PDB file of C-alpha atoms in Angstrom:
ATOM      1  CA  UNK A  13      50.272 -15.467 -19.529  1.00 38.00           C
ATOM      2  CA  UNK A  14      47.915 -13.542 -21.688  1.00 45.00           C
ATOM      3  CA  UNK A  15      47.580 -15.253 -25.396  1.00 41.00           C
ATOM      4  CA  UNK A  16      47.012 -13.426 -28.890  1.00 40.00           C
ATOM      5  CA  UNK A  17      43.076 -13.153 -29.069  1.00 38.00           C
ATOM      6  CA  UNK A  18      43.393 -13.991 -32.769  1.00 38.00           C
ATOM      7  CA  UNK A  19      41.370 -10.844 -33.770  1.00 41.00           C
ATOM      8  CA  UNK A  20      38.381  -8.641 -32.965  1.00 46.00           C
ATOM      9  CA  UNK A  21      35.202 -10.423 -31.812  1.00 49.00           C
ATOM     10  CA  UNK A  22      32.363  -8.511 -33.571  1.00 59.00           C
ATOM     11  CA  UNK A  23      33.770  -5.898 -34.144  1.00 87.00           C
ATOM     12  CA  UNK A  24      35.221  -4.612 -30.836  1.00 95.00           C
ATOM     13  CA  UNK A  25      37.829  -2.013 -29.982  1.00 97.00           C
ATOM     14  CA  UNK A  26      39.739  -0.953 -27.284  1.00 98.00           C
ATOM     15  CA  UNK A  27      41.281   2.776 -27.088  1.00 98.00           C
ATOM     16  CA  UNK A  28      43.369   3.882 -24.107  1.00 98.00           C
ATOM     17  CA  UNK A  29      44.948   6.871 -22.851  1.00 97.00           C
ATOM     18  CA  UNK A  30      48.472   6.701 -22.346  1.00 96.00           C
ATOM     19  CA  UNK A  31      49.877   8.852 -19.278  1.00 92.00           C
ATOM     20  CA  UNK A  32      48.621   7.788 -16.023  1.00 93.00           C
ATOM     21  CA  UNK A  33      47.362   4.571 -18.224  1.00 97.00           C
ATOM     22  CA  UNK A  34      49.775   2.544 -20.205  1.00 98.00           C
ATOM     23  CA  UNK A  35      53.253   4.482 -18.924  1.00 96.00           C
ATOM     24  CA  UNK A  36      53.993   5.630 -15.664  1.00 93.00           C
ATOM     25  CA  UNK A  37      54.865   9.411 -15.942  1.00 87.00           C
ATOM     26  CA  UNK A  38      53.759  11.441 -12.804  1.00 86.00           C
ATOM     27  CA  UNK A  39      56.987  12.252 -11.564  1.00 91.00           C
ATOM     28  CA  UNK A  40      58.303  12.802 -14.959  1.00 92.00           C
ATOM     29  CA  UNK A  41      54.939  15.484 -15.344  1.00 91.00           C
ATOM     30  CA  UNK A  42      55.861  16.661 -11.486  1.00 93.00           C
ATOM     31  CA  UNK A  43      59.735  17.481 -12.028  1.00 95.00           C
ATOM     32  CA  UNK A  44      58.878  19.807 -15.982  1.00 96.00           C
ATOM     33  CA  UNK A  45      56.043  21.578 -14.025  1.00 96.00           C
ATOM     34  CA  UNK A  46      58.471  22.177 -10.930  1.00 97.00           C
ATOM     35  CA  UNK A  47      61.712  23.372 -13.153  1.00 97.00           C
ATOM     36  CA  UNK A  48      59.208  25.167 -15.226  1.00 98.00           C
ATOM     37  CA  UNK A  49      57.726  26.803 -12.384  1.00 98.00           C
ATOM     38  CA  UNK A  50      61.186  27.647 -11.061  1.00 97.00           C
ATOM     39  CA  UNK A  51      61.966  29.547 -14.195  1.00 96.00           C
ATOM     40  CA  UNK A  52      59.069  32.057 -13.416  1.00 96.00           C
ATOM     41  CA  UNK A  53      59.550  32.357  -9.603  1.00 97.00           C
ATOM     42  CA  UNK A  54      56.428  30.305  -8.725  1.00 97.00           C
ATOM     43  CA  UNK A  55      55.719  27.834  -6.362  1.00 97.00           C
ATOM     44  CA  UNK A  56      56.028  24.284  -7.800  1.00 97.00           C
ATOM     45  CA  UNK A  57      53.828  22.646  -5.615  1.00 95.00           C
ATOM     46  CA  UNK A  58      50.947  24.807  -6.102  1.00 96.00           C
ATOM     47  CA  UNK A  59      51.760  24.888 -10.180  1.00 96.00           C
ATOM     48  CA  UNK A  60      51.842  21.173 -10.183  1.00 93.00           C
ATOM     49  CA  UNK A  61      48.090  21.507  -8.392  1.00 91.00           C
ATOM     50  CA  UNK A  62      46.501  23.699 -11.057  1.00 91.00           C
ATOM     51  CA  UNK A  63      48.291  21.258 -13.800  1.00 89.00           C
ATOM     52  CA  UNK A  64      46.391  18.070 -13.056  1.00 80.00           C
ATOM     53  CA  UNK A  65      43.133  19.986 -13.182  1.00 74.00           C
ATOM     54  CA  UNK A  66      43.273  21.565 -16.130  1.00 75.00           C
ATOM     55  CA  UNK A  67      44.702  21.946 -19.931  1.00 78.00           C
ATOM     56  CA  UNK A  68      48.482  24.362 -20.149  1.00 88.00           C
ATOM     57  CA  UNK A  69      46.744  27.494 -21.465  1.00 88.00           C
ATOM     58  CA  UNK A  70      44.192  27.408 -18.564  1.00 88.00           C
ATOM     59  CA  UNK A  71      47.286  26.523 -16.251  1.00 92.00           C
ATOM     60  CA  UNK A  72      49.069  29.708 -17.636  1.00 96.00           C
ATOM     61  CA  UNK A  73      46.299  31.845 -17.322  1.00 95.00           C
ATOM     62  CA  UNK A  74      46.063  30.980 -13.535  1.00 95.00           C
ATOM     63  CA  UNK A  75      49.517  30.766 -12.410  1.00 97.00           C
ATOM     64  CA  UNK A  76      51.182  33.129 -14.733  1.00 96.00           C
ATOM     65  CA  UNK A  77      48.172  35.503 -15.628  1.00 96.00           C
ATOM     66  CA  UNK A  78      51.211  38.280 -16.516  1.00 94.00           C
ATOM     67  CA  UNK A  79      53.171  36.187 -18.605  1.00 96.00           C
ATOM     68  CA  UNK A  80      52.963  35.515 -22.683  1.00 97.00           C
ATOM     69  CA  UNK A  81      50.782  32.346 -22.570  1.00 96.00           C
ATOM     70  CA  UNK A  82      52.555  31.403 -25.869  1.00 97.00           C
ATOM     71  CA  UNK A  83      55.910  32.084 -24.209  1.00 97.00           C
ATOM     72  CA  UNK A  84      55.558  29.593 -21.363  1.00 97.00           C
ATOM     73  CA  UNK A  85      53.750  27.190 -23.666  1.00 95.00           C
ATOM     74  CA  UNK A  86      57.390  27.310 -25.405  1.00 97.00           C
ATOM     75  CA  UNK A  87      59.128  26.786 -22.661  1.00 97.00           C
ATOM     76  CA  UNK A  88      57.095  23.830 -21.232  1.00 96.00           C
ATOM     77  CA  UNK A  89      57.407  22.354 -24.764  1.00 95.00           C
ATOM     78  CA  UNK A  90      60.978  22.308 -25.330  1.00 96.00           C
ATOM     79  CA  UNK A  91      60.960  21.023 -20.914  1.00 96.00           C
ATOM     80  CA  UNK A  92      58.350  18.003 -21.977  1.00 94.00           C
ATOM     81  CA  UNK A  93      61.080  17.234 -25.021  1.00 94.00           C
ATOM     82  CA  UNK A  94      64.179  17.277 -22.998  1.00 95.00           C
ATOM     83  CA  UNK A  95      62.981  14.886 -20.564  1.00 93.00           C
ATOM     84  CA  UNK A  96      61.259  12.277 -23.395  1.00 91.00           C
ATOM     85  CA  UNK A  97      65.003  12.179 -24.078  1.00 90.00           C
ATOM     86  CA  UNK A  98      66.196  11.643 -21.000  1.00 90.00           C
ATOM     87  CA  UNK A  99      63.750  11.409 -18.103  1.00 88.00           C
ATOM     88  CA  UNK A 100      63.471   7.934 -16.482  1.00 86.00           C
ATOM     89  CA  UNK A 101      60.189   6.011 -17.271  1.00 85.00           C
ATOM     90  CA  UNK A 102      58.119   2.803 -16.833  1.00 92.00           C
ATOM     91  CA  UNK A 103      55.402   1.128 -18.325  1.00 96.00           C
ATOM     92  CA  UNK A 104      52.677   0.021 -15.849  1.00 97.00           C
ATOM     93  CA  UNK A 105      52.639  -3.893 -14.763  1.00 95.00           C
ATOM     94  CA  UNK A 106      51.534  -5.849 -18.059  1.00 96.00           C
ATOM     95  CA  UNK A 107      51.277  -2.707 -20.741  1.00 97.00           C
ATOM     96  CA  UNK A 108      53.297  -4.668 -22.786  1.00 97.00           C
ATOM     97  CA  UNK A 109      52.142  -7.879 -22.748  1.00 97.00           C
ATOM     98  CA  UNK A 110      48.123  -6.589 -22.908  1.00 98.00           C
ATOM     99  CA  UNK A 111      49.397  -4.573 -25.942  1.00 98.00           C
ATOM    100  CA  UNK A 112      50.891  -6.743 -27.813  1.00 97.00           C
ATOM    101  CA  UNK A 113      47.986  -9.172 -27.267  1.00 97.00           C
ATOM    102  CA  UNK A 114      45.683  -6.797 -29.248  1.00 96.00           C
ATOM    103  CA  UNK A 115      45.141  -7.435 -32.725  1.00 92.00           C
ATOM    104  CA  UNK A 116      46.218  -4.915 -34.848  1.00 90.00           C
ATOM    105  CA  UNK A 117      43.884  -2.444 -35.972  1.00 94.00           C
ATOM    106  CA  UNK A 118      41.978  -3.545 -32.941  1.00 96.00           C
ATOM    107  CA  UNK A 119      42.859  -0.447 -30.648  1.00 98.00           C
ATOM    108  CA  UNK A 120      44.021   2.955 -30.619  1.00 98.00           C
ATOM    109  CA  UNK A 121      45.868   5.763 -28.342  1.00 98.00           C
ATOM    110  CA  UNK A 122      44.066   8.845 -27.438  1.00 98.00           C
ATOM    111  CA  UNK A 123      46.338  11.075 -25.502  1.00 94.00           C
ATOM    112  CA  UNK A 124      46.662  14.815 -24.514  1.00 88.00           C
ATOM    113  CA  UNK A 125      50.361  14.747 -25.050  1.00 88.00           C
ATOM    114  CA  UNK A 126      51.734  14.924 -28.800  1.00 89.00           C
ATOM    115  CA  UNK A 127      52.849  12.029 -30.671  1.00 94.00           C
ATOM    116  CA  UNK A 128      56.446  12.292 -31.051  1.00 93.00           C
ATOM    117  CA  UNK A 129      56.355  12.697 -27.471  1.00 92.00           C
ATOM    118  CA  UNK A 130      54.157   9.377 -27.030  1.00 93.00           C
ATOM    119  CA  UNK A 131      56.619   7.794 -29.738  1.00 94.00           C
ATOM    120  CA  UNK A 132      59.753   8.374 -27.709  1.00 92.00           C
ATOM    121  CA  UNK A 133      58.050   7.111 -24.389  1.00 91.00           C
ATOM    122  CA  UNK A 134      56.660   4.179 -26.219  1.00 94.00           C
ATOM    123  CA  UNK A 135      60.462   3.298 -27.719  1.00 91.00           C
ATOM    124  CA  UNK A 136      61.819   3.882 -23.929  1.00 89.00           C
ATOM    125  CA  UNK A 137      59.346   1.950 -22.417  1.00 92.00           C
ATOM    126  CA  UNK A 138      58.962  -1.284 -25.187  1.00 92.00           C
ATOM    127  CA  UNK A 139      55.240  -0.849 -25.987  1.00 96.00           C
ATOM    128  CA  UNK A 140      54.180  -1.338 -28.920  1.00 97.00           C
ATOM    129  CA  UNK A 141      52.719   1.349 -30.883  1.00 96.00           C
ATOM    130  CA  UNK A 142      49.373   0.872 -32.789  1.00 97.00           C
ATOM    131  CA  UNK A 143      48.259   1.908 -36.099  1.00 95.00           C
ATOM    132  CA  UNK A 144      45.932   4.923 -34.589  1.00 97.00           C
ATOM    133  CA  UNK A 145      47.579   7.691 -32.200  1.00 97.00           C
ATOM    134  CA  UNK A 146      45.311  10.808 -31.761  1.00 97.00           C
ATOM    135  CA  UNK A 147      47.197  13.470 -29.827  1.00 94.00           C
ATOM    136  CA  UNK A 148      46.666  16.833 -29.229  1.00 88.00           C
ATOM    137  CA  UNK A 149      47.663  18.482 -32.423  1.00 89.00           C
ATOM    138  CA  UNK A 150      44.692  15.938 -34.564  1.00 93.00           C
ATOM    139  CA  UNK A 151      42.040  17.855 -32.800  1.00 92.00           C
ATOM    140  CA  UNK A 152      40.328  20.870 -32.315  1.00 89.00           C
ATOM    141  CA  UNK A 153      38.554  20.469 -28.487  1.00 91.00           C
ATOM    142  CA  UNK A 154      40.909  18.146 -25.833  1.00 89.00           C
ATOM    143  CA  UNK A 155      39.320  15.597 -23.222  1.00 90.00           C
ATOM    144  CA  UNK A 156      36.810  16.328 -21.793  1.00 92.00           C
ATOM    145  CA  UNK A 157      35.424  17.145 -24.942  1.00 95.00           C
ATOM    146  CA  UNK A 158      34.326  13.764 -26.482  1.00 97.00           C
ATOM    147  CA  UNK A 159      35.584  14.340 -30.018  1.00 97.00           C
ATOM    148  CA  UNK A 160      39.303  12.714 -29.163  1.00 96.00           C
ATOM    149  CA  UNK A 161      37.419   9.816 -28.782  1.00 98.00           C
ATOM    150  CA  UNK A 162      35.569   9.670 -31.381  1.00 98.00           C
ATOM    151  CA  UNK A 163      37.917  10.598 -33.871  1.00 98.00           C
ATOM    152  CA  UNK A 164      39.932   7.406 -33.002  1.00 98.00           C
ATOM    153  CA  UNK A 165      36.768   5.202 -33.292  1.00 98.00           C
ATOM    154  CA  UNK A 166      36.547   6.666 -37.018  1.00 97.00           C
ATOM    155  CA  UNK A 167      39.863   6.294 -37.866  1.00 97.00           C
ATOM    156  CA  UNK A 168      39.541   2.738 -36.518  1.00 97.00           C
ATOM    157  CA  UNK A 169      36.087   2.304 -38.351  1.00 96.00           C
ATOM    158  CA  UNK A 170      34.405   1.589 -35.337  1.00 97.00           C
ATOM    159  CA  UNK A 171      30.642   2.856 -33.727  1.00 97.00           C
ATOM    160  CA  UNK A 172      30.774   4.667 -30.378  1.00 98.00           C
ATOM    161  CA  UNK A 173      29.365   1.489 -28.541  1.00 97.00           C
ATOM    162  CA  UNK A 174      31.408  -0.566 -30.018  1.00 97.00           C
ATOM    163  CA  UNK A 175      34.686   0.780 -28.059  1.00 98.00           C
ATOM    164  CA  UNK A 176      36.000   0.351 -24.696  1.00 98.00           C
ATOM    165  CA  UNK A 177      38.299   3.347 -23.229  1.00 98.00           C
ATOM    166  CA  UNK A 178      40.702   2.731 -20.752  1.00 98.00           C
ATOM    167  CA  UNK A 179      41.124   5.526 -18.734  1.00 98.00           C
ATOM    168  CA  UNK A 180      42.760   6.798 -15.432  1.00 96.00           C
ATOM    169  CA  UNK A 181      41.911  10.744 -15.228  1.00 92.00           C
ATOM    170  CA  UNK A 182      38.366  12.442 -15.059  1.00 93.00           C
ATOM    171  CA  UNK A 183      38.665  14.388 -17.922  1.00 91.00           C
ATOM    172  CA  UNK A 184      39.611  11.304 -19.835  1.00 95.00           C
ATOM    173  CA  UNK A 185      36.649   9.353 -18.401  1.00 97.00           C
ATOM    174  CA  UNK A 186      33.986  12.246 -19.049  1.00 97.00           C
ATOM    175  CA  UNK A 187      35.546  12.537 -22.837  1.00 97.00           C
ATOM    176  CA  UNK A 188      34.795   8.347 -23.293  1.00 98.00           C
ATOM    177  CA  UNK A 189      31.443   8.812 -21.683  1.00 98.00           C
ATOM    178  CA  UNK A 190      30.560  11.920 -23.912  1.00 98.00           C
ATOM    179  CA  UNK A 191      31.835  10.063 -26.803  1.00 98.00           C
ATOM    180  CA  UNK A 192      28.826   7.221 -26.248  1.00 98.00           C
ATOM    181  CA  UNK A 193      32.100   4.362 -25.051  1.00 98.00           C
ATOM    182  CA  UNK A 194      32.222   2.026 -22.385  1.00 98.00           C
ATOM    183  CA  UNK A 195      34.599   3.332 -20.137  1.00 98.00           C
ATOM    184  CA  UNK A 196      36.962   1.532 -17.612  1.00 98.00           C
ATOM    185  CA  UNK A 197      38.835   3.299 -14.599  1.00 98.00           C
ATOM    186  CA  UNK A 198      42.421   1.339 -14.001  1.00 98.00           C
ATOM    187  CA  UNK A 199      45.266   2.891 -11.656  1.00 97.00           C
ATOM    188  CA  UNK A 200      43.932   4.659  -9.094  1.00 95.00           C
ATOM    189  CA  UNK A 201      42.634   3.550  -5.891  1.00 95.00           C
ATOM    190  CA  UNK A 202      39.244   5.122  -5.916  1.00 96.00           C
ATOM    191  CA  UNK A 203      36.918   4.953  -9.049  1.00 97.00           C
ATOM    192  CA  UNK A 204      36.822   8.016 -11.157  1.00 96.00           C
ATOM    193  CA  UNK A 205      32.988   9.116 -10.903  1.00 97.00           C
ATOM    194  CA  UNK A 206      31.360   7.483 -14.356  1.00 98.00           C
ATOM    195  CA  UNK A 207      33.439   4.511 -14.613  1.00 98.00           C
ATOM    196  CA  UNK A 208      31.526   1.527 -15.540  1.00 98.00           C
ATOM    197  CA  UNK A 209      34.056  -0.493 -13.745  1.00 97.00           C
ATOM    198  CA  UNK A 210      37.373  -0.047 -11.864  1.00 98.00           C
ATOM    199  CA  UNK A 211      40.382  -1.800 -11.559  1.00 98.00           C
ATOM    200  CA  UNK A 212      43.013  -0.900  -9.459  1.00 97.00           C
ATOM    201  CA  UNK A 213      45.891  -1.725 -11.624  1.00 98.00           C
ATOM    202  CA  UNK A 214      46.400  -1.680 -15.728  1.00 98.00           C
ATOM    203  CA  UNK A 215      47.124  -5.676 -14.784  1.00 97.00           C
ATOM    204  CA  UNK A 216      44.049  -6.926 -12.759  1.00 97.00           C
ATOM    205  CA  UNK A 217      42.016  -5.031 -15.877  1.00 98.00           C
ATOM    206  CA  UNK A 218      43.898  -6.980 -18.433  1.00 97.00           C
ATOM    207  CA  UNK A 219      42.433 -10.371 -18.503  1.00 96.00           C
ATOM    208  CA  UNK A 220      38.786  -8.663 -18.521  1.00 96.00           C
ATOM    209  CA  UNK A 221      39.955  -5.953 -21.619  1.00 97.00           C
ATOM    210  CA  UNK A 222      41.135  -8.713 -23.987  1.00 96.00           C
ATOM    211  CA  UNK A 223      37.828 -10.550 -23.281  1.00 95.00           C
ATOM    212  CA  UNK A 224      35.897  -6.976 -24.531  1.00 96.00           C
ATOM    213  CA  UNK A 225      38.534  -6.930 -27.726  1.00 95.00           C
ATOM    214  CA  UNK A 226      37.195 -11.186 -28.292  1.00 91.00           C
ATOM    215  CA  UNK A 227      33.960 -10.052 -28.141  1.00 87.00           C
ATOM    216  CA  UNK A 228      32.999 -12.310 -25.173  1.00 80.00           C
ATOM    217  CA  UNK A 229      32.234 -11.573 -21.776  1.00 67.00           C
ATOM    218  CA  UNK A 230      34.378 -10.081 -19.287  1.00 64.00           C
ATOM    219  CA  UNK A 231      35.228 -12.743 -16.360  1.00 59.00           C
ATOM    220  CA  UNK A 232      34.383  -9.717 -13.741  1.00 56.00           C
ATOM    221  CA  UNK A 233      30.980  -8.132 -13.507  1.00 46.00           C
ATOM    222  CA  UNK A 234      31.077  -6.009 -10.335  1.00 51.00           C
ATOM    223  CA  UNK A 235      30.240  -2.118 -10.840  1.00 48.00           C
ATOM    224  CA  UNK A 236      31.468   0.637  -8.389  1.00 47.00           C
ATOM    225  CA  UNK A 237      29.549   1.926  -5.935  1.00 44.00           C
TER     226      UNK A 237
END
């Protein structure tokens, strides 16, 4: 059972990611890219491909280089609502319970998704939501760009070093790493390239993330190859 650390140990801070992270949501992302696909006459499989690798504009301009970018931004929009309201989702083994251990003010979510959209998926789910959510409408330059991350470490009044990201994407990790953090790969069963350490679960990373937030040292000390 993971226990209330009680507050930060000097000063430390944890700031995670949230899709792919905290709450499960790839067939959720997989079934809005495959209806929206559908409603242009495009191949969902293939649209689905150019979405995990890049931002929607870029996706747009790939798949739909004939189409009114703003137009199927709209659409995908009001497709990523409808299902926060009724698309089926989970929380990865222990979200909660890590969460909830985390002092408050402690950490922070820095997503590519917008809040209201986190929000809904964090009342769905029973997460806990923290005092600090950057999404994509608080900044100018999305992961990979490190300025997500460093905007949360400013609203949390924290120093670069002084944070831990929790990341499962590569354009989530290079952002952290940009952004001067300490960056942990959970949730996939390779390590994304630049991880200081990886975890193949949100749940085996747990015990070693509240020991960052306590300020002592993690149990684990292995790097990946």
């Amino acid at each position: 059972m993971i226990g209330h650390s009680g507050g930060l140990g000097a000063g430390k801070f944890v700031l995670f990611d949230v899709d792919g992270t905290l709450v499960d949501a790839v067939d959720n992302q997989r079934r809005v890219w495959g209806v929206w696909a559908q409603r242009y006459g495009l191949d969902p499989d293939e649209v689905h491909r150019v979405a995990l690798r890049t931002r929607p504009m870029e996706t747009f301009a790939q798949v739909a280089p004939g189409h009114d970018p703003q137009e199927c931004l709209a659409l995908l929009h009001e497709l990523e609502d409808e299902d926060v309201r009724t698309g089926v989702y989970g929380a990865f083994e222990g979200a909660a319970e890590l969460l909830t251990a985390l002092p408050a003010g402690g950490w922070a979510l820095v997503t590519s998704n917008y809040e209201h959209r986190v929000l809904g998926r964090f009342a769905r789910t029973g997460l806990p939501v923290p005092e600090v959510v950057v999404d994509a409408a608080r900044v100018s330059e999305g992961k990979p760009s490190p300025v997500p991350y460093l905007l949360a470490a400013r609203r949390l009044g924290a120093e670069p070093q002084d944070c831990l990201v929790i990341e499962d994407a590569p354009s989530g990790v290079l952002s952290g790493l940009r952004a001067g953090m300490t960056v942990w790969g959970v949730n996939t069963p390779e390590p994304v390239d630049g991880v200081h350490r990886h975890y193949a679960t949100l749940g085996e990373a747990a015990a070693d993330i509240l020991a960052f937030a306590s300020g002592t040292r993690p149990a684990r000390q292995a790097v990946p190859e």
